[in-house]
Tab-separated table of C-alpha atoms in Angstrom:
chain	number	residue	atom	x	y	z
A	1	UNK	CA	26.987	67.606	158.930
A	2	UNK	CA	26.280	65.449	161.954
A	3	UNK	CA	24.597	66.549	165.153
A	4	UNK	CA	26.523	68.472	167.766
A	5	UNK	CA	29.067	66.322	169.587
A	6	UNK	CA	30.108	67.442	173.038
A	7	UNK	CA	33.225	65.800	174.398
A	8	UNK	CA	33.047	65.384	178.167
A	9	UNK	CA	36.311	66.712	179.605
A	10	UNK	CA	37.458	65.896	183.107
A	11	UNK	CA	37.265	69.643	183.600
A	12	UNK	CA	37.320	72.612	181.298
A	13	UNK	CA	41.042	73.183	181.812
A	14	UNK	CA	42.127	69.692	180.781
A	15	UNK	CA	42.605	68.716	177.154
A	16	UNK	CA	41.138	65.325	176.230
A	17	UNK	CA	43.399	62.295	176.481
A	18	UNK	CA	44.129	61.043	172.963
A	19	UNK	CA	45.539	57.624	172.125
A	20	UNK	CA	47.433	57.606	168.835
A	21	UNK	CA	48.036	54.154	167.334
A	22	UNK	CA	50.355	55.646	164.729
A	23	UNK	CA	53.989	56.633	164.661
A	24	UNK	CA	54.863	60.152	165.744
A	25	UNK	CA	56.892	60.361	162.525
A	26	UNK	CA	53.585	60.484	160.620
A	27	UNK	CA	52.900	63.955	162.013
A	28	UNK	CA	55.110	66.670	160.471
A	29	UNK	CA	56.950	68.837	162.968
A	30	UNK	CA	54.929	71.968	162.283
A	31	UNK	CA	51.742	70.072	163.207
A	32	UNK	CA	53.005	68.428	166.407
A	33	UNK	CA	52.789	71.625	168.440
A	34	UNK	CA	49.257	72.167	167.156
A	35	UNK	CA	48.349	68.637	168.272
A	36	UNK	CA	49.907	69.178	171.702
A	37	UNK	CA	47.896	72.367	172.162
A	38	UNK	CA	44.616	70.544	171.508
A	39	UNK	CA	44.930	67.204	173.307
A	40	UNK	CA	47.043	65.167	175.706
A	41	UNK	CA	48.671	62.710	173.258
A	42	UNK	CA	49.562	59.152	174.235
A	43	UNK	CA	51.650	57.506	171.494
A	44	UNK	CA	51.415	53.722	171.085
A	45	UNK	CA	52.343	52.971	167.463
A	46	UNK	CA	52.547	49.224	168.065
A	47	UNK	CA	48.877	49.251	169.077
A	48	UNK	CA	49.358	46.486	171.637
A	49	UNK	CA	47.804	48.303	174.602
A	50	UNK	CA	44.385	49.900	174.243
A	51	UNK	CA	43.735	50.343	177.937
A	52	UNK	CA	43.639	53.751	179.518
A	53	UNK	CA	41.356	55.851	181.650
A	54	UNK	CA	40.599	59.335	180.398
A	55	UNK	CA	41.186	58.447	176.724
A	56	UNK	CA	38.411	60.265	174.882
A	57	UNK	CA	39.884	60.304	171.370
A	58	UNK	CA	41.467	57.431	169.449
A	59	UNK	CA	43.486	57.999	166.268
A	60	UNK	CA	44.212	54.883	164.237
A	61	UNK	CA	45.235	53.526	160.848
A	62	UNK	CA	44.233	50.048	159.638
A	63	UNK	CA	44.129	48.522	163.104
A	64	UNK	CA	41.205	46.146	163.711
A	65	UNK	CA	39.039	47.651	166.431
A	66	UNK	CA	36.197	45.387	167.503
A	67	UNK	CA	33.796	46.078	170.312
A	68	UNK	CA	35.877	44.081	172.779
A	69	UNK	CA	38.912	46.236	172.077
A	70	UNK	CA	36.994	49.502	172.110
A	71	UNK	CA	35.364	48.596	175.419
A	72	UNK	CA	38.813	48.840	177.034
A	73	UNK	CA	38.490	52.611	176.630
A	74	UNK	CA	35.403	53.441	178.720
A	75	UNK	CA	35.740	57.206	178.234
A	76	UNK	CA	36.069	57.032	174.442
A	77	UNK	CA	33.963	59.551	172.528
A	78	UNK	CA	35.664	59.851	169.143
A	79	UNK	CA	37.537	57.521	166.759
A	80	UNK	CA	39.473	59.118	163.891
A	81	UNK	CA	40.871	56.925	161.129
A	82	UNK	CA	43.809	58.526	159.340
A	83	UNK	CA	42.727	57.189	155.950
A	84	UNK	CA	39.528	56.996	153.960
A	85	UNK	CA	38.725	53.429	155.082
A	86	UNK	CA	36.991	52.777	158.384
A	87	UNK	CA	35.659	49.242	157.817
A	88	UNK	CA	38.089	47.905	160.448
A	89	UNK	CA	36.272	49.844	163.189
A	90	UNK	CA	33.220	48.255	164.844
A	91	UNK	CA	30.834	51.028	163.872
A	92	UNK	CA	27.821	49.232	165.379
A	93	UNK	CA	29.518	49.253	168.787
A	94	UNK	CA	30.413	52.918	168.355
A	95	UNK	CA	26.888	53.897	167.393
A	96	UNK	CA	25.414	51.960	170.313
A	97	UNK	CA	27.803	53.637	172.738
A	98	UNK	CA	27.637	57.212	171.511
A	99	UNK	CA	31.100	57.202	169.939
A	100	UNK	CA	31.571	59.297	166.820
A	101	UNK	CA	33.704	57.842	164.013
A	102	UNK	CA	35.364	60.128	161.482
A	103	UNK	CA	37.559	59.190	158.543
A	104	UNK	CA	40.133	61.203	156.598
A	105	UNK	CA	39.216	61.567	152.920
A	106	UNK	CA	40.681	63.690	150.178
A	107	UNK	CA	44.248	64.049	151.419
A	108	UNK	CA	46.075	62.272	148.611
A	109	UNK	CA	46.129	65.093	146.083
A	110	UNK	CA	47.971	63.824	143.017
A	111	UNK	CA	50.226	61.449	145.009
A	112	UNK	CA	48.292	58.190	144.515
A	113	UNK	CA	47.485	58.906	140.877
A	114	UNK	CA	51.174	59.570	140.178
A	115	UNK	CA	52.090	56.324	141.951
A	116	UNK	CA	49.584	54.407	139.825
A	117	UNK	CA	51.189	55.719	136.640
A	118	UNK	CA	54.640	54.885	138.044
A	119	UNK	CA	53.564	51.285	138.768
A	120	UNK	CA	52.346	50.916	135.188
A	121	UNK	CA	55.558	52.342	133.764
A	122	UNK	CA	57.664	50.100	136.000
A	123	UNK	CA	55.764	46.950	135.037
A	124	UNK	CA	55.503	47.785	131.347
A	125	UNK	CA	59.189	48.729	131.125
A	126	UNK	CA	60.289	45.759	133.301
A	127	UNK	CA	62.251	48.184	135.462
A	128	UNK	CA	62.692	45.958	138.511
A	129	UNK	CA	63.879	43.009	136.400
A	130	UNK	CA	66.298	45.191	134.429
A	131	UNK	CA	67.615	46.826	137.594
A	132	UNK	CA	68.168	43.436	139.230
A	133	UNK	CA	69.928	42.048	136.164
A	134	UNK	CA	72.295	44.996	135.930
A	135	UNK	CA	73.155	44.855	139.633
A	136	UNK	CA	73.855	41.113	139.642
A	137	UNK	CA	75.465	40.780	136.238
A	138	UNK	CA	72.680	38.510	135.026
A	139	UNK	CA	71.416	38.584	131.482
A	140	UNK	CA	68.777	41.258	130.987
A	141	UNK	CA	65.274	39.946	130.245
A	142	UNK	CA	64.420	40.011	126.574
A	143	UNK	CA	60.820	41.116	126.952
A	144	UNK	CA	59.904	44.253	125.042
A	145	UNK	CA	57.905	47.154	126.447
A	146	UNK	CA	54.997	49.016	124.877
A	147	UNK	CA	54.954	52.687	123.966
A	148	UNK	CA	52.202	54.508	125.822
A	149	UNK	CA	51.279	56.930	123.044
A	150	UNK	CA	48.143	55.737	121.295
A	151	UNK	CA	47.344	53.099	123.934
A	152	UNK	CA	44.151	53.018	125.987
A	153	UNK	CA	44.029	53.519	129.750
A	154	UNK	CA	40.951	52.114	131.472
A	155	UNK	CA	40.090	53.477	134.912
A	156	UNK	CA	37.601	51.681	137.145
A	157	UNK	CA	36.203	54.222	139.592
A	158	UNK	CA	36.083	57.847	138.467
A	159	UNK	CA	36.493	59.612	141.791
A	160	UNK	CA	39.212	62.169	142.413
A	161	UNK	CA	42.081	59.696	141.994
A	162	UNK	CA	40.548	58.026	138.958
A	163	UNK	CA	39.920	61.370	137.258
A	164	UNK	CA	43.535	62.395	137.921
A	165	UNK	CA	44.789	59.157	136.369
A	166	UNK	CA	42.664	59.834	133.295
A	167	UNK	CA	44.233	63.272	132.964
A	168	UNK	CA	47.780	61.977	133.456
A	169	UNK	CA	47.262	59.172	130.953
A	170	UNK	CA	46.053	61.667	128.366
A	171	UNK	CA	49.108	63.780	129.073
A	172	UNK	CA	51.210	60.761	128.078
A	173	UNK	CA	49.366	60.501	124.762
A	174	UNK	CA	46.969	57.748	125.822
A	175	UNK	CA	43.229	57.499	125.281
A	176	UNK	CA	41.274	57.426	128.543
A	177	UNK	CA	38.163	55.396	129.303
A	178	UNK	CA	36.480	54.879	132.636
A	179	UNK	CA	33.787	52.759	134.244
A	180	UNK	CA	31.783	54.063	137.165
A	181	UNK	CA	28.647	53.028	139.048
A	182	UNK	CA	26.910	56.301	138.170
A	183	UNK	CA	27.241	58.647	135.197
A	184	UNK	CA	30.224	60.960	135.494
A	185	UNK	CA	31.962	63.532	133.338
A	186	UNK	CA	35.752	63.313	133.169
A	187	UNK	CA	37.403	65.767	130.749
A	188	UNK	CA	38.701	64.022	127.639
A	189	UNK	CA	37.658	60.551	128.835
A	190	UNK	CA	34.790	58.319	127.697
A	191	UNK	CA	32.560	56.396	130.090
A	192	UNK	CA	31.928	52.765	129.126
A	193	UNK	CA	30.676	49.666	130.913
A	194	UNK	CA	33.140	47.493	132.793
A	195	UNK	CA	33.293	44.631	130.323
A	196	UNK	CA	33.984	46.967	127.396
A	197	UNK	CA	36.678	48.700	129.436
A	198	UNK	CA	38.393	45.401	130.267
A	199	UNK	CA	38.248	44.201	126.664
A	200	UNK	CA	39.636	47.392	125.125
A	201	UNK	CA	42.205	48.721	127.611
A	202	UNK	CA	45.983	48.310	127.519
A	203	UNK	CA	46.143	49.045	131.240
A	204	UNK	CA	43.365	48.805	133.824
A	205	UNK	CA	43.625	50.995	136.923
A	206	UNK	CA	41.514	50.019	139.948
A	207	UNK	CA	40.470	53.131	141.909
A	208	UNK	CA	37.303	52.156	143.761
A	209	UNK	CA	36.301	51.268	147.314
A	210	UNK	CA	35.847	47.702	148.510
A	211	UNK	CA	32.182	46.693	148.692
A	212	UNK	CA	30.285	43.430	148.385
A	213	UNK	CA	29.930	44.172	144.662
A	214	UNK	CA	33.580	45.082	144.054
A	215	UNK	CA	35.094	42.199	146.055
A	216	UNK	CA	37.212	40.136	143.601
A	217	UNK	CA	36.099	42.408	140.771
A	218	UNK	CA	39.015	40.967	138.810
A	219	UNK	CA	38.556	37.209	138.820
A	220	UNK	CA	38.991	34.284	136.434
A	221	UNK	CA	36.086	35.441	134.253
A	222	UNK	CA	36.971	39.131	134.084
A	223	UNK	CA	40.681	38.472	133.502
A	224	UNK	CA	39.666	36.347	130.518
A	225	UNK	CA	38.107	39.427	128.925
A	226	UNK	CA	41.384	41.345	128.890
A	227	UNK	CA	44.029	41.644	126.215
A	228	UNK	CA	47.151	39.448	126.533
A	229	UNK	CA	49.250	42.642	126.315
A	230	UNK	CA	47.306	44.440	129.067
A	231	UNK	CA	48.467	45.391	132.547
A	232	UNK	CA	46.571	45.771	135.812
A	233	UNK	CA	47.374	48.426	138.411
A	234	UNK	CA	45.692	48.399	141.823
A	235	UNK	CA	46.071	51.301	144.239
A	236	UNK	CA	42.927	50.402	146.181
A	237	UNK	CA	41.953	47.479	148.415
A	238	UNK	CA	43.830	44.198	147.841
A	239	UNK	CA	40.512	42.352	147.854
A	240	UNK	CA	39.458	43.907	144.552
A	241	UNK	CA	41.596	41.217	142.905
A	242	UNK	CA	41.346	37.459	143.374
A	243	UNK	CA	45.055	36.593	143.832
A	244	UNK	CA	44.607	33.050	142.495
A	245	UNK	CA	42.935	34.404	139.374
A	246	UNK	CA	45.724	36.968	138.956
A	247	UNK	CA	48.342	34.225	139.224
A	248	UNK	CA	46.542	32.148	136.618
A	249	UNK	CA	46.132	35.137	134.274
A	250	UNK	CA	49.841	35.967	134.456
A	251	UNK	CA	50.983	32.381	134.090
A	252	UNK	CA	48.732	31.554	131.155
A	253	UNK	CA	49.338	34.846	129.387
A	254	UNK	CA	45.842	36.299	129.726
A	255	UNK	CA	47.523	39.560	130.804
A	256	UNK	CA	51.083	40.857	130.571
A	257	UNK	CA	51.787	42.169	134.069
A	258	UNK	CA	50.631	44.020	137.134
A	259	UNK	CA	51.567	46.822	139.510
A	260	UNK	CA	50.153	46.520	143.027
A	261	UNK	CA	50.321	48.893	145.980
A	262	UNK	CA	49.715	46.198	148.578
A	263	UNK	CA	47.975	47.000	151.864
A	264	UNK	CA	48.034	43.510	153.421
A	265	UNK	CA	50.360	40.574	152.891
A	266	UNK	CA	52.440	40.449	149.724
A	267	UNK	CA	52.780	36.679	150.030
A	268	UNK	CA	50.222	35.811	147.285
A	269	UNK	CA	52.200	37.830	144.736
A	270	UNK	CA	55.846	37.129	145.512
A	271	UNK	CA	56.318	34.311	143.012
A	272	UNK	CA	54.332	35.841	140.177
A	273	UNK	CA	56.037	36.917	136.932
A	274	UNK	CA	56.252	40.581	135.959
A	275	UNK	CA	54.571	42.020	139.043
A	276	UNK	CA	55.837	45.239	140.635
A	277	UNK	CA	54.956	45.572	144.319
A	278	UNK	CA	55.011	48.491	146.755
A	279	UNK	CA	53.912	48.451	150.429
A	280	UNK	CA	50.890	50.802	150.482
A	281	UNK	CA	52.995	53.860	149.721
A	282	UNK	CA	50.944	55.462	146.981
A	283	UNK	CA	50.062	58.389	149.238
A	284	UNK	CA	53.526	58.689	150.772
A	285	UNK	CA	54.866	61.990	149.489
A	286	UNK	CA	55.896	64.943	151.616
A	287	UNK	CA	52.756	66.742	150.491
A	288	UNK	CA	50.523	63.712	151.089
A	289	UNK	CA	51.884	63.100	154.582
A	290	UNK	CA	51.295	66.727	155.533
A	291	UNK	CA	47.784	66.860	154.057
A	292	UNK	CA	46.828	63.621	155.798
A	293	UNK	CA	47.932	64.755	159.247
A	294	UNK	CA	46.498	68.242	158.767
A	295	UNK	CA	43.138	66.767	157.727
A	296	UNK	CA	42.657	64.418	160.683
A	297	UNK	CA	44.002	67.055	163.057
A	298	UNK	CA	41.418	69.445	161.648
A	299	UNK	CA	38.767	66.794	162.306
A	300	UNK	CA	39.758	66.712	165.982
A	301	UNK	CA	39.620	70.508	166.116
A	302	UNK	CA	36.140	70.536	164.622
A	303	UNK	CA	35.007	67.775	167.012
A	304	UNK	CA	36.201	69.778	170.003
A	305	UNK	CA	34.148	72.667	168.635
A	306	UNK	CA	31.104	70.375	168.512
A	307	UNK	CA	30.944	69.765	164.758
A	308	UNK	CA	33.147	66.819	163.792
A	309	UNK	CA	34.179	66.873	160.154
A	310	UNK	CA	34.049	63.734	157.981
A	311	UNK	CA	31.736	62.000	160.435
A	312	UNK	CA	30.628	58.539	159.308
A	313	UNK	CA	29.022	57.393	162.596
């Protein structure tokens, strides 16, 4: 728990001005009135204009916020990111200027893990290709799928999402293995080192944060360790995979396919064979949307009480 944070109001009868660089649609109706009772919301989902006197709280999602941008809000005291990541916020500037930064962890529930399994099923079963062929009258692709029962699921990163994927894979009759930086216990799953996981898995799920060590974790060398029948599923940062290495692995048959929940540009993947793409929607269920908004709204409530939850700066 961080030190007490006191937000300086214009006066004790005025709620703090709050700039929200997100769409109002991302806040379920039952939470909007709660938000309005706490702050004075200013909605700018396009994020083009960061100016504004009296803005003490900034709520954002994946919008680059350097010191130059943040300096346009001289009264800013708190930045809340609506996801787990906060690397796009200039935390050094915030620390130097007494601005607290809080993220929003733990809101996904089973949503992202379910999406990861769905991406694997879609890629393995060639669902998008079959759907397209049926709709256009083209000949259906002749590639066969693999039964999941008896196969091995390898999960890199055994946090909450990774552990859920292990459980779901076992429920489908698969063996579960995982690699993690530190020793962990995941029911029914076996911890192995990364290279053994890559060499023995029929599907590799990436469920870990982006760090200097995990950047391009899957590259030309590590793809070469995998089975030609294996699939890759990424529901974490795009930068965990070297897109050129992925293209080469798919084209030369080092792996069979991939399912990617893409945060940034999909351009590197559009021409690749047997790749299923979604636009960062792993968390996007009714339950996930509600949990996400309720969590960051709770962070604002706790900050106004002097104890900001999920404080990272």
